[in-house]
């Protein structure tokens, strides 16, 4: 007989069912696993970024610029929207990335008071290498699931997340 493997969530659910049989602990089956997986994903991401001498916040800003396409340039306001931080936080982040020669500022030709932030060649190389490493690690995290199962899980998680993202 081929039984499903047991994990820590199975053990904690069983314990709660014994200790609190009056409560429906079924949400733990999904959400405790999502929470535990998020911790493993966070570790994998931090390791990928650290290997390329990047902090998570640096990766967030650099990937926002990289996803923008050539010339890999956005306004600080667009970076704020992409990374969900305050104006003051973004100014500090841009300053630090500019000091590290990963981004540069230039006047916005469309707005005399504005600036544009763009990736340097070094910034493109660093974010590309970190992103490739991150994807290698994320593929490894998903290796236990067949591609069809990954697609199904992705669709289910999208359904759960969509109300939060709208």
PDB file of N, CA and C in Angstrom, residues 9 13 25-37 153 156-157 160:
ATOM      1  N   UNK A   9       2.975  19.322   9.608  1.00  0.00           N
ATOM      2  CA  UNK A   9       1.604  19.835   9.672  1.00  0.00           C
ATOM      3  C   UNK A   9       0.633  18.719  10.037  1.00  0.00           C
ATOM      4  N   UNK A  13      -1.797  19.139  13.244  1.00  0.00           N
ATOM      5  CA  UNK A  13      -3.246  19.031  13.051  1.00  0.00           C
ATOM      6  C   UNK A  13      -3.809  17.916  13.939  1.00  0.00           C
ATOM      7  N   UNK A  25     -10.062  22.498  12.513  1.00  0.00           N
ATOM      8  CA  UNK A  25      -8.668  22.887  12.246  1.00  0.00           C
ATOM      9  C   UNK A  25      -8.247  22.635  10.796  1.00  0.00           C
ATOM     10  N   UNK A  26      -9.204  22.340   9.940  1.00  0.00           N
ATOM     11  CA  UNK A  26      -8.900  22.014   8.538  1.00  0.00           C
ATOM     12  C   UNK A  26      -8.107  23.113   7.817  1.00  0.00           C
ATOM     13  N   UNK A  27      -8.341  24.415   8.077  1.00  0.00           N
ATOM     14  CA  UNK A  27      -7.525  25.426   7.384  1.00  0.00           C
ATOM     15  C   UNK A  27      -6.017  25.249   7.592  1.00  0.00           C
ATOM     16  N   UNK A  28      -5.634  24.664   8.721  1.00  0.00           N
ATOM     17  CA  UNK A  28      -4.211  24.433   8.970  1.00  0.00           C
ATOM     18  C   UNK A  28      -3.596  23.514   7.919  1.00  0.00           C
ATOM     19  N   UNK A  29      -4.399  22.609   7.360  1.00  0.00           N
ATOM     20  CA  UNK A  29      -3.896  21.677   6.346  1.00  0.00           C
ATOM     21  C   UNK A  29      -3.260  22.432   5.172  1.00  0.00           C
ATOM     22  N   UNK A  30      -3.868  23.532   4.782  1.00  0.00           N
ATOM     23  CA  UNK A  30      -3.360  24.315   3.653  1.00  0.00           C
ATOM     24  C   UNK A  30      -2.457  25.441   4.141  1.00  0.00           C
ATOM     25  N   UNK A  31      -2.963  26.258   5.038  1.00  0.00           N
ATOM     26  CA  UNK A  31      -2.265  27.500   5.363  1.00  0.00           C
ATOM     27  C   UNK A  31      -1.007  27.293   6.191  1.00  0.00           C
ATOM     28  N   UNK A  32      -0.968  26.289   7.042  1.00  0.00           N
ATOM     29  CA  UNK A  32       0.283  26.010   7.754  1.00  0.00           C
ATOM     30  C   UNK A  32       1.348  25.511   6.784  1.00  0.00           C
ATOM     31  N   UNK A  33       0.934  24.757   5.784  1.00  0.00           N
ATOM     32  CA  UNK A  33       1.897  24.309   4.767  1.00  0.00           C
ATOM     33  C   UNK A  33       2.389  25.492   3.928  1.00  0.00           C
ATOM     34  N   UNK A  34       1.485  26.388   3.571  1.00  0.00           N
ATOM     35  CA  UNK A  34       1.889  27.580   2.822  1.00  0.00           C
ATOM     36  C   UNK A  34       2.877  28.395   3.658  1.00  0.00           C
ATOM     37  N   UNK A  35       2.587  28.561   4.930  1.00  0.00           N
ATOM     38  CA  UNK A  35       3.464  29.327   5.817  1.00  0.00           C
ATOM     39  C   UNK A  35       4.842  28.675   5.931  1.00  0.00           C
ATOM     40  N   UNK A  36       4.885  27.373   6.114  1.00  0.00           N
ATOM     41  CA  UNK A  36       6.162  26.665   6.229  1.00  0.00           C
ATOM     42  C   UNK A  36       6.929  26.727   4.904  1.00  0.00           C
ATOM     43  N   UNK A  37       6.227  26.573   3.799  1.00  0.00           N
ATOM     44  CA  UNK A  37       6.872  26.662   2.498  1.00  0.00           C
ATOM     45  C   UNK A  37       7.425  28.072   2.264  1.00  0.00           C
ATOM     46  N   UNK A 153      -1.524  23.779  -8.808  1.00  0.00           N
ATOM     47  CA  UNK A 153      -1.247  24.525  -7.584  1.00  0.00           C
ATOM     48  C   UNK A 153      -1.182  26.022  -7.862  1.00  0.00           C
ATOM     49  N   UNK A 156      -4.709  27.360  -8.233  1.00  0.00           N
ATOM     50  CA  UNK A 156      -5.404  27.436  -6.946  1.00  0.00           C
ATOM     51  C   UNK A 156      -4.892  28.603  -6.102  1.00  0.00           C
ATOM     52  N   UNK A 157      -3.586  28.786  -6.069  1.00  0.00           N
ATOM     53  CA  UNK A 157      -3.019  29.901  -5.296  1.00  0.00           C
ATOM     54  C   UNK A 157      -3.425  31.245  -5.901  1.00  0.00           C
ATOM     55  N   UNK A 160      -6.787  32.124  -4.687  1.00  0.00           N
ATOM     56  CA  UNK A 160      -6.739  32.610  -3.293  1.00  0.00           C
ATOM     57  C   UNK A 160      -6.190  34.025  -3.201  1.00  0.00           C
TER      58      UNK A 160
END
